[in-house]
Amino acid sequence: MRDIERLVDGFQRFQQQYYEDAPSLYRNLCEGQHPSTLLVGCCDSRVDPAMLLGCDPGDIFTVRNVANLVPPASTDRGLQGVLAAIQFAVEQLQVSRIIVLGHAHCGGIRALMDRRTRGDGETDYLERWMDIAEPARRQVLQQMPQATAAERRRACEQASILISLRNLEELPFVRRAVEAGSLTLHGWYFDLVAGALLAYSARADAFLPIVCPLFTELA
């Protein structure tokens, strides 16, 4: 019950901040949302995009799933929640940028790298979902045979971001917006150990710091 009480108390603080102290924000948001950014993030409880980026309600349109993955374009009539959200953001909200935000110590990537098959016959939804990033796993195993497990996981976390960016580029509505110059794509990586933010540089073919750690470990 104490956890539930914390959540209710949290809503009351939210209510105080946005409905009493600054009521104009939600009055305007009731008329519609106009975010400039779509962020594809992980559902990890330690990586809340709005908190990390200091956003108010209405600032970013967010899609969260295990390991911040964008599925490949598909004509399959199965449920396509992530792709539907991306299409809505691009075509209806007309966002000007899409950020794929990965992070260190991702549980989904750990599951991908470990690849343990269930032995009870039940459908493994996590394994099926993480198949999207299987090319990243194969790439890391091939290119880093002598690396530690932690080094491989970090490399896979970053490589999977690039897979999601490529999958975004294959979506016709995304490709049209990028070619028209109205949309840009970005790959970011939150190092939750160091408290740093990195961005993928195509020129360097690497993730480079855009916000460095406040402190560095002493040798």
Coordinates of N, CA and C in Angstrom, one line a residue:
M1 N 0.8 -1.2 0.0 CA 0.0 0.0 0.0 C 0.9 1.3 0.0
R2 N 2.0 1.2 0.6 CA 2.9 2.4 0.7 C 3.3 2.8 -0.7
D3 N 3.5 1.8 -1.6 CA 3.9 2.2 -3.0 C 2.7 2.9 -3.7
I4 N 1.5 2.4 -3.5 CA 0.3 3.1 -4.0 C 0.2 4.5 -3.5
E5 N 0.4 4.6 -2.2 CA 0.3 6.0 -1.6 C 1.3 6.9 -2.2
R6 N 2.5 6.4 -2.5 CA 3.5 7.3 -3.1 C 3.1 7.8 -4.5
L7 N 2.4 6.9 -5.2 CA 1.9 7.3 -6.6 C 0.8 8.3 -6.5
V8 N -0.1 8.1 -5.5 CA -1.2 9.1 -5.3 C -0.6 10.4 -4.9
D9 N 0.4 10.4 -4.0 CA 1.0 11.6 -3.5 C 1.7 12.3 -4.7
G10 N 2.3 11.5 -5.6 CA 3.0 12.1 -6.7 C 2.0 12.7 -7.7
F11 N 0.8 12.1 -7.9 CA -0.2 12.8 -8.7 C -0.7 14.1 -8.1
Q12 N -0.8 14.1 -6.8 CA -1.2 15.4 -6.1 C -0.2 16.5 -6.3
R13 N 1.1 16.1 -6.3 CA 2.2 17.1 -6.6 C 2.1 17.6 -8.0
F14 N 1.8 16.6 -8.9 CA 1.6 17.0 -10.3 C 0.4 17.9 -10.5
Q15 N -0.7 17.6 -9.8 CA -1.9 18.4 -9.8 C -1.6 19.8 -9.3
Q16 N -0.8 19.9 -8.3 CA -0.5 21.2 -7.7 C 0.3 22.0 -8.7
Q17 N 1.3 21.4 -9.3 CA 2.3 22.1 -10.2 C 1.6 22.6 -11.5
Y18 N 0.7 21.7 -12.1 CA 0.2 22.0 -13.4 C -1.2 22.5 -13.5
Y19 N -2.0 22.3 -12.4 CA -3.3 22.7 -12.4 C -3.6 23.9 -11.5
E20 N -2.7 24.1 -10.5 CA -2.9 25.2 -9.6 C -1.8 26.3 -9.8
D21 N -0.5 25.8 -9.8 CA 0.6 26.8 -9.9 C 0.7 27.3 -11.3
A22 N 0.5 26.5 -12.3 CA 0.7 26.9 -13.7 C -0.4 26.3 -14.6
P23 N -1.6 26.8 -14.4 CA -2.8 26.1 -15.0 C -2.9 26.4 -16.5
S24 N -2.1 27.4 -17.1 CA -2.3 27.7 -18.5 C -1.7 26.6 -19.4
L25 N -0.7 25.8 -18.9 CA -0.2 24.7 -19.7 C -1.2 23.7 -20.1
Y26 N -1.9 23.2 -19.2 CA -2.9 22.1 -19.5 C -4.1 22.7 -20.2
R27 N -4.4 24.0 -19.9 CA -5.5 24.6 -20.7 C -5.2 24.6 -22.1
N28 N -4.0 24.9 -22.5 CA -3.5 24.9 -23.9 C -3.5 23.5 -24.4
L29 N -2.9 22.6 -23.6 CA -2.8 21.2 -24.1 C -4.1 20.5 -24.3
C30 N -5.2 21.0 -23.7 CA -6.5 20.4 -23.9 C -7.0 20.7 -25.4
E31 N -6.4 21.7 -26.0 CA -6.8 22.0 -27.4 C -6.0 21.2 -28.4
G32 N -5.0 20.5 -27.9 CA -4.2 19.6 -28.8 C -2.7 19.6 -28.4
Q33 N -2.0 18.6 -28.9 CA -0.6 18.5 -28.6 C 0.2 18.9 -29.9
H34 N 1.4 19.5 -29.6 CA 2.2 19.9 -30.7 C 3.7 19.7 -30.4
P35 N 4.1 18.4 -30.1 CA 5.5 18.2 -29.7 C 6.3 18.2 -31.0
S36 N 7.6 18.7 -30.8 CA 8.5 18.7 -32.0 C 9.3 17.5 -32.1
T37 N 9.3 16.6 -31.1 CA 10.2 15.5 -31.0 C 9.4 14.2 -30.7
L38 N 9.7 13.2 -31.5 CA 9.3 11.8 -31.1 C 10.5 11.1 -30.6
L39 N 10.4 10.5 -29.4 CA 11.5 9.8 -28.8 C 11.1 8.3 -28.6
V40 N 11.9 7.5 -29.2 CA 11.7 6.0 -29.0 C 12.6 5.6 -27.9
G41 N 12.1 5.2 -26.7 CA 12.9 4.9 -25.6 C 12.6 3.6 -25.0
C42 N 13.4 3.2 -24.0 CA 13.2 1.9 -23.4 C 12.2 2.0 -22.2
C43 N 11.5 0.9 -21.9 CA 10.6 0.9 -20.8 C 11.2 0.7 -19.5
D44 N 12.6 0.7 -19.5 CA 13.3 0.5 -18.2 C 12.9 1.6 -17.2
S45 N 12.7 1.3 -16.0 CA 12.2 2.2 -15.0 C 13.2 3.3 -14.6
R46 N 14.5 3.0 -15.0 CA 15.6 4.0 -14.7 C 15.8 5.0 -15.7
V47 N 15.0 4.9 -16.8 CA 15.3 5.7 -18.0 C 14.0 6.4 -18.5
D48 N 13.6 7.4 -17.7 CA 12.4 8.1 -18.0 C 12.8 9.3 -18.9
P49 N 12.4 9.3 -20.2 CA 12.8 10.3 -21.1 C 12.5 11.8 -20.7
A50 N 11.3 12.0 -20.2 CA 10.9 13.3 -19.8 C 11.7 13.8 -18.6
M51 N 12.0 12.9 -17.7 CA 12.8 13.3 -16.5 C 14.2 13.5 -17.0
L52 N 14.8 12.6 -17.8 CA 16.2 12.8 -18.2 C 16.4 14.1 -19.0
L53 N 15.4 14.5 -19.8 CA 15.6 15.7 -20.7 C 14.9 16.9 -20.1
G54 N 14.3 16.8 -18.9 CA 13.8 18.0 -18.3 C 12.6 18.6 -19.1
C55 N 11.7 17.7 -19.6 CA 10.6 18.1 -20.4 C 9.3 18.3 -19.6
D56 N 8.5 19.2 -20.0 CA 7.2 19.4 -19.5 C 6.2 18.6 -20.3
P57 N 5.0 18.3 -19.8 CA 3.9 17.7 -20.6 C 3.7 18.4 -21.9
G58 N 3.6 17.6 -23.0 CA 3.4 18.2 -24.3 C 4.7 18.4 -25.1
D59 N 5.9 18.3 -24.4 CA 7.1 18.6 -25.1 C 7.6 17.5 -26.1
I60 N 7.4 16.2 -25.6 CA 7.9 15.1 -26.5 C 6.8 14.0 -26.6
F61 N 6.7 13.4 -27.8 CA 5.8 12.3 -28.0 C 6.7 11.1 -27.8
T62 N 6.3 10.2 -26.9 CA 7.2 9.1 -26.5 C 6.6 7.7 -26.8
V63 N 7.4 6.9 -27.4 CA 7.1 5.5 -27.6 C 8.2 4.7 -26.8
R64 N 7.7 3.8 -25.8 CA 8.6 3.1 -25.0 C 8.4 1.6 -25.2
N65 N 9.4 0.8 -25.3 CA 9.3 -0.6 -25.4 C 10.6 -1.2 -24.9
V66 N 10.7 -2.5 -24.8 CA 11.9 -3.2 -24.3 C 13.0 -2.9 -25.3
A67 N 14.1 -2.3 -24.8 CA 15.3 -2.1 -25.6 C 15.2 -1.0 -26.7
N68 N 14.1 -0.2 -26.5 CA 14.0 1.0 -27.5 C 14.1 0.6 -28.9
L69 N 13.4 -0.4 -29.4 CA 13.6 -0.9 -30.7 C 12.5 -0.4 -31.7
V70 N 12.9 -0.2 -32.9 CA 12.0 0.1 -34.0 C 11.9 -1.1 -34.9
P71 N 10.8 -1.8 -35.0 CA 10.7 -3.0 -35.9 C 10.9 -2.6 -37.3
P72 N 11.3 -3.5 -38.2 CA 11.4 -3.2 -39.6 C 10.0 -3.0 -40.2
A73 N 10.0 -2.3 -41.3 CA 8.7 -2.1 -42.1 C 8.2 -3.5 -42.5
S74 N 6.9 -3.6 -42.3 CA 6.2 -4.9 -42.6 C 4.8 -4.8 -43.1
T75 N 4.4 -5.6 -44.0 CA 3.0 -5.7 -44.5 C 2.2 -6.6 -43.7
D76 N 2.8 -7.2 -42.7 CA 2.0 -8.1 -41.8 C 0.9 -7.4 -41.2
R77 N -0.3 -8.0 -41.2 CA -1.5 -7.4 -40.6 C -1.6 -7.5 -39.1
G78 N -0.5 -8.1 -38.5 CA -0.5 -8.2 -37.0 C -0.4 -6.9 -36.4
L79 N -0.5 -6.8 -35.1 CA -0.5 -5.6 -34.3 C 0.9 -4.9 -34.5
Q80 N 0.8 -3.6 -34.8 CA 2.1 -2.9 -35.1 C 2.0 -1.6 -34.3
G81 N 2.0 -1.7 -33.0 CA 1.8 -0.5 -32.1 C 2.9 0.5 -32.3
V82 N 4.2 0.0 -32.3 CA 5.3 1.0 -32.4 C 5.3 1.7 -33.7
L83 N 5.1 1.0 -34.8 CA 5.1 1.6 -36.2 C 3.9 2.5 -36.3
A84 N 2.7 2.2 -35.7 CA 1.6 3.1 -35.8 C 1.8 4.4 -35.0
A85 N 2.5 4.3 -33.9 CA 2.8 5.5 -33.1 C 3.8 6.4 -33.9
I86 N 4.8 5.8 -34.6 CA 5.7 6.5 -35.4 C 5.0 7.2 -36.5
Q87 N 4.1 6.5 -37.2 CA 3.4 7.1 -38.3 C 2.5 8.3 -37.8
F88 N 1.9 8.1 -36.7 CA 1.1 9.2 -36.1 C 1.9 10.4 -35.8
A89 N 3.1 10.2 -35.3 CA 4.0 11.3 -34.9 C 4.4 12.1 -36.1
V90 N 4.8 11.3 -37.2 CA 5.3 11.9 -38.4 C 4.3 12.6 -39.2
E91 N 3.2 11.8 -39.5 CA 2.1 12.3 -40.4 C 1.1 13.3 -39.7
Q92 N 0.7 13.0 -38.5 CA -0.3 13.8 -37.9 C 0.3 14.9 -37.0
L93 N 1.3 14.6 -36.2 CA 1.9 15.6 -35.4 C 3.0 16.4 -36.1
Q94 N 3.5 15.8 -37.2 CA 4.5 16.5 -38.0 C 5.8 16.9 -37.1
V95 N 6.3 15.9 -36.4 CA 7.4 16.2 -35.5 C 8.6 16.5 -36.5
S96 N 9.6 17.2 -36.0 CA 10.7 17.6 -36.8 C 12.0 16.7 -36.5
R97 N 11.9 15.9 -35.5 CA 13.0 15.0 -35.2 C 12.5 13.7 -34.5
I98 N 13.3 12.6 -34.8 CA 13.0 11.4 -34.0 C 14.3 11.0 -33.4
I99 N 14.3 10.8 -32.1 CA 15.5 10.3 -31.3 C 15.2 8.9 -30.8
V100 N 16.2 8.0 -31.1 CA 16.2 6.7 -30.5 C 17.1 6.7 -29.4
L101 N 16.6 6.6 -28.2 CA 17.4 6.7 -27.0 C 17.7 5.4 -26.3
G102 N 18.9 4.9 -26.5 CA 19.3 3.6 -25.8 C 20.0 3.9 -24.5
H103 N 20.4 2.9 -23.8 CA 21.0 3.2 -22.5 C 21.9 2.0 -22.0
A104 N 22.8 2.3 -21.1 CA 23.6 1.3 -20.5 C 22.8 0.3 -19.6
H105 N 23.3 -0.9 -19.5 CA 22.7 -1.9 -18.6 C 21.3 -2.2 -18.9
C106 N 21.0 -2.3 -20.2 CA 19.7 -2.6 -20.7 C 19.4 -4.1 -20.5
G107 N 18.3 -4.4 -19.9 CA 17.9 -5.8 -19.6 C 17.5 -6.5 -20.9
G108 N 16.9 -5.8 -21.8 CA 16.6 -6.4 -23.1 C 17.8 -6.9 -23.9
I109 N 18.8 -6.0 -23.9 CA 20.0 -6.4 -24.6 C 20.7 -7.5 -23.9
R110 N 20.7 -7.5 -22.6 CA 21.3 -8.6 -21.8 C 20.6 -9.9 -22.2
A111 N 19.3 -9.9 -22.3 CA 18.5 -11.1 -22.6 C 18.9 -11.6 -24.1
L112 N 19.1 -10.6 -25.0 CA 19.5 -10.9 -26.3 C 20.9 -11.6 -26.4
M113 N 21.8 -11.0 -25.6 CA 23.2 -11.6 -25.6 C 23.2 -12.9 -25.0
D114 N 22.4 -13.1 -23.9 CA 22.4 -14.4 -23.2 C 21.7 -15.5 -24.0
R115 N 20.6 -15.2 -24.7 CA 19.9 -16.1 -25.6 C 19.6 -17.4 -24.9
R116 N 18.8 -17.4 -23.8 CA 18.4 -18.6 -23.2 C 17.0 -19.0 -23.6
T117 N 16.8 -20.1 -24.3 CA 15.5 -20.6 -24.8 C 14.7 -21.2 -23.6
R118 N 13.4 -20.8 -23.6 CA 12.5 -21.4 -22.5 C 12.4 -22.8 -22.8
G119 N 12.3 -23.6 -21.7 CA 12.2 -25.0 -21.8 C 10.8 -25.5 -21.4
D120 N 9.9 -24.6 -21.2 CA 8.5 -25.0 -20.7 C 7.5 -25.0 -21.9
G121 N 7.9 -24.7 -23.1 CA 7.0 -24.7 -24.2 C 6.2 -23.5 -24.4
E122 N 6.2 -22.6 -23.4 CA 5.5 -21.3 -23.6 C 6.1 -20.4 -24.6
T123 N 5.3 -19.6 -25.2 CA 5.8 -18.6 -26.1 C 6.7 -17.6 -25.4
D124 N 7.9 -17.3 -25.9 CA 8.8 -16.4 -25.3 C 8.7 -15.1 -26.1
Y125 N 7.8 -14.2 -25.6 CA 7.6 -12.9 -26.3 C 8.8 -12.0 -26.2
L126 N 9.6 -12.1 -25.2 CA 10.8 -11.3 -25.1 C 11.8 -11.7 -26.2
E127 N 12.0 -13.0 -26.3 CA 12.9 -13.5 -27.3 C 12.5 -13.1 -28.7
R128 N 11.2 -13.2 -29.0 CA 10.6 -12.9 -30.3 C 10.8 -11.4 -30.6
W129 N 10.6 -10.5 -29.6 CA 10.8 -9.1 -29.8 C 12.2 -8.7 -30.0
M130 N 13.1 -9.4 -29.2 CA 14.5 -9.0 -29.3 C 15.1 -9.6 -30.6
D131 N 14.4 -10.4 -31.4 CA 14.9 -10.8 -32.7 C 15.2 -9.6 -33.6
I132 N 14.5 -8.5 -33.3 CA 14.7 -7.3 -34.1 C 16.1 -6.9 -34.1
A133 N 16.8 -7.1 -32.9 CA 18.2 -6.6 -32.8 C 19.2 -7.8 -32.9
E134 N 18.7 -8.9 -33.4 CA 19.6 -10.0 -33.6 C 20.8 -9.7 -34.5
P135 N 20.7 -8.9 -35.6 CA 21.9 -8.5 -36.4 C 22.9 -7.8 -35.5
A136 N 22.5 -7.0 -34.5 CA 23.5 -6.4 -33.7 C 24.3 -7.4 -32.8
R137 N 23.6 -8.4 -32.3 CA 24.2 -9.4 -31.5 C 25.3 -10.2 -32.4
R138 N 24.9 -10.6 -33.6 CA 25.8 -11.3 -34.5 C 27.0 -10.4 -34.8
Q139 N 26.8 -9.1 -35.1 CA 27.9 -8.2 -35.4 C 28.9 -8.1 -34.3
V140 N 28.4 -8.0 -33.0 CA 29.2 -7.8 -31.9 C 30.0 -9.1 -31.6
L141 N 29.4 -10.3 -31.7 CA 30.1 -11.5 -31.5 C 31.2 -11.7 -32.5
Q142 N 30.9 -11.3 -33.8 CA 31.9 -11.5 -34.8 C 33.1 -10.5 -34.7
Q143 N 32.8 -9.3 -34.3 CA 33.8 -8.2 -34.3 C 34.6 -8.2 -33.0
M144 N 34.0 -8.7 -31.9 CA 34.6 -8.6 -30.5 C 34.7 -9.9 -29.9
P145 N 35.4 -10.9 -30.5 CA 35.5 -12.2 -29.9 C 36.2 -12.3 -28.6
Q146 N 37.2 -11.4 -28.3 CA 38.0 -11.4 -27.1 C 37.4 -10.5 -26.0
A147 N 36.4 -9.7 -26.3 CA 35.9 -8.8 -25.4 C 35.1 -9.4 -24.2
T148 N 35.0 -8.7 -23.1 CA 34.3 -9.2 -21.9 C 32.8 -9.1 -22.2
A149 N 32.0 -9.8 -21.4 CA 30.6 -9.8 -21.6 C 30.0 -8.4 -21.5
A150 N 30.5 -7.6 -20.5 CA 30.1 -6.3 -20.3 C 30.4 -5.4 -21.5
E151 N 31.6 -5.6 -22.1 CA 31.9 -4.8 -23.3 C 31.1 -5.2 -24.5
R152 N 30.7 -6.4 -24.6 CA 29.9 -6.9 -25.7 C 28.5 -6.3 -25.5
R153 N 27.9 -6.3 -24.3 CA 26.6 -5.8 -24.1 C 26.5 -4.3 -24.4
R154 N 27.5 -3.5 -24.0 CA 27.6 -2.1 -24.3 C 27.6 -1.9 -25.8
A155 N 28.5 -2.7 -26.5 CA 28.5 -2.5 -28.0 C 27.2 -2.9 -28.6
C156 N 26.5 -3.9 -28.1 CA 25.3 -4.3 -28.7 C 24.2 -3.3 -28.4
E157 N 24.2 -2.7 -27.2 CA 23.3 -1.6 -26.9 C 23.3 -0.5 -27.9
Q158 N 24.6 -0.1 -28.3 CA 24.8 0.9 -29.3 C 24.5 0.5 -30.7
A159 N 24.9 -0.7 -31.0 CA 24.6 -1.2 -32.4 C 23.1 -1.4 -32.6
S160 N 22.4 -1.7 -31.6 CA 20.9 -1.9 -31.8 C 20.2 -0.6 -32.1
I161 N 20.8 0.5 -31.6 CA 20.3 1.9 -31.9 C 20.4 2.1 -33.4
L162 N 21.5 1.7 -34.0 CA 21.7 1.9 -35.4 C 20.7 1.1 -36.2
I163 N 20.4 -0.1 -35.7 CA 19.4 -0.9 -36.4 C 18.1 -0.2 -36.4
S164 N 17.7 0.3 -35.3 CA 16.4 1.1 -35.2 C 16.4 2.3 -36.2
L165 N 17.5 3.0 -36.3 CA 17.6 4.1 -37.2 C 17.5 3.6 -38.6
R166 N 18.1 2.5 -39.0 CA 18.0 2.0 -40.3 C 16.5 1.6 -40.6
N167 N 15.9 1.0 -39.6 CA 14.5 0.6 -39.8 C 13.6 1.8 -39.9
L168 N 13.9 2.8 -39.2 CA 13.1 4.1 -39.4 C 13.3 4.6 -40.9
E169 N 14.5 4.6 -41.4 CA 14.7 5.1 -42.7 C 14.0 4.3 -43.8
E170 N 13.6 3.0 -43.5 CA 12.9 2.2 -44.4 C 11.4 2.4 -44.5
L171 N 10.9 3.2 -43.5 CA 9.5 3.5 -43.5 C 9.2 4.6 -44.5
P172 N 8.3 4.3 -45.4 CA 8.1 5.3 -46.5 C 7.8 6.7 -46.0
F173 N 6.9 6.8 -45.0 CA 6.5 8.2 -44.5 C 7.7 8.9 -43.8
V174 N 8.6 8.1 -43.2 CA 9.8 8.7 -42.6 C 10.7 9.1 -43.7
R175 N 11.0 8.2 -44.7 CA 11.9 8.6 -45.8 C 11.5 9.8 -46.5
R176 N 10.1 10.0 -46.8 CA 9.7 11.1 -47.5 C 10.0 12.4 -46.7
A177 N 9.7 12.4 -45.4 CA 9.9 13.5 -44.5 C 11.4 13.9 -44.4
V178 N 12.3 12.9 -44.3 CA 13.7 13.1 -44.3 C 14.2 13.7 -45.6
E179 N 13.7 13.2 -46.7 CA 14.1 13.7 -48.0 C 13.6 15.1 -48.3
A180 N 12.5 15.5 -47.6 CA 11.9 16.8 -47.8 C 12.6 17.8 -46.9
G181 N 13.5 17.3 -46.0 CA 14.2 18.2 -45.0 C 13.4 18.6 -43.8
S182 N 12.2 18.0 -43.6 CA 11.4 18.4 -42.5 C 11.6 17.5 -41.3
L183 N 12.4 16.4 -41.4 CA 12.6 15.5 -40.3 C 14.1 15.0 -40.3
T184 N 14.6 15.0 -39.0 CA 15.9 14.4 -38.8 C 15.9 13.3 -37.9
L185 N 16.8 12.4 -38.0 CA 16.9 11.2 -37.2 C 18.2 11.2 -36.3
H186 N 18.0 10.8 -35.0 CA 19.2 10.9 -34.1 C 19.2 9.6 -33.3
G187 N 20.4 9.1 -33.0 CA 20.7 8.0 -32.1 C 21.4 8.5 -30.9
W188 N 20.8 8.4 -29.7 CA 21.4 8.8 -28.5 C 21.6 7.6 -27.5
Y189 N 22.6 7.7 -26.6 CA 22.9 6.7 -25.7 C 23.1 7.3 -24.3
F190 N 22.3 6.9 -23.3 CA 22.4 7.3 -22.0 C 23.3 6.4 -21.2
D191 N 24.5 6.8 -20.8 CA 25.4 6.0 -19.9 C 25.0 6.3 -18.5
L192 N 24.1 5.4 -17.9 CA 23.6 5.7 -16.6 C 24.6 5.5 -15.5
V193 N 25.7 4.8 -15.8 CA 26.8 4.6 -14.9 C 27.6 5.9 -14.7
A194 N 27.9 6.6 -15.8 CA 28.7 7.8 -15.8 C 27.8 9.0 -15.7
G195 N 26.5 8.9 -16.0 CA 25.7 10.1 -16.0 C 25.9 10.9 -17.2
A196 N 26.3 10.3 -18.4 CA 26.6 11.1 -19.6 C 25.6 10.7 -20.7
L197 N 25.6 11.6 -21.7 CA 24.7 11.4 -22.9 C 25.6 11.5 -24.1
L198 N 25.5 10.4 -24.9 CA 26.3 10.3 -26.2 C 25.3 10.3 -27.4
A199 N 25.8 10.8 -28.5 CA 25.1 10.8 -29.7 C 25.9 10.1 -30.8
Y200 N 25.2 9.4 -31.7 CA 25.9 8.8 -32.8 C 26.3 9.8 -33.9
S201 N 27.6 9.8 -34.2 CA 28.1 10.6 -35.3 C 28.4 9.7 -36.5
A202 N 27.7 10.0 -37.6 CA 27.9 9.2 -38.8 C 29.3 9.4 -39.4
R203 N 29.8 10.7 -39.2 CA 31.2 11.0 -39.7 C 32.2 10.2 -39.0
A204 N 32.1 10.1 -37.6 CA 33.1 9.3 -36.9 C 32.7 7.8 -36.8
D205 N 31.5 7.5 -37.1 CA 30.9 6.1 -37.0 C 31.1 5.7 -35.5
A206 N 30.7 6.5 -34.6 CA 30.9 6.2 -33.2 C 29.9 7.1 -32.4
F207 N 29.7 6.7 -31.2 CA 28.9 7.5 -30.2 C 29.8 8.4 -29.5
L208 N 29.6 9.7 -29.6 CA 30.4 10.7 -29.0 C 29.7 11.5 -27.9
P209 N 30.3 11.9 -26.9 CA 29.6 12.6 -25.8 C 29.1 14.0 -26.3
I210 N 27.8 14.2 -25.9 CA 27.3 15.6 -26.1 C 27.0 16.2 -24.8
V211 N 26.9 15.4 -23.7 CA 26.9 15.9 -22.3 C 27.8 15.0 -21.6
C212 N 29.0 15.5 -21.1 CA 30.0 14.7 -20.5 C 29.6 14.4 -19.0
P213 N 30.2 13.4 -18.4 CA 30.0 13.2 -17.0 C 30.4 14.4 -16.1
L214 N 29.7 14.6 -15.0 CA 30.1 15.6 -14.1 C 31.4 15.3 -13.4
F215 N 31.7 14.0 -13.2 CA 32.9 13.6 -12.5 C 33.5 12.4 -13.2
T216 N 34.8 12.3 -13.2 CA 35.5 11.1 -13.8 C 36.1 10.3 -12.6
E217 N 36.2 9.0 -12.8 CA 36.8 8.2 -11.8 C 38.3 8.4 -11.8
L218 N 38.8 8.4 -10.6 CA 40.2 8.6 -10.4 C 41.0 7.3 -10.7
A219 N 42.1 7.4 -11.3 CA 42.8 6.1 -11.6 C 43.4 5.6 -10.4

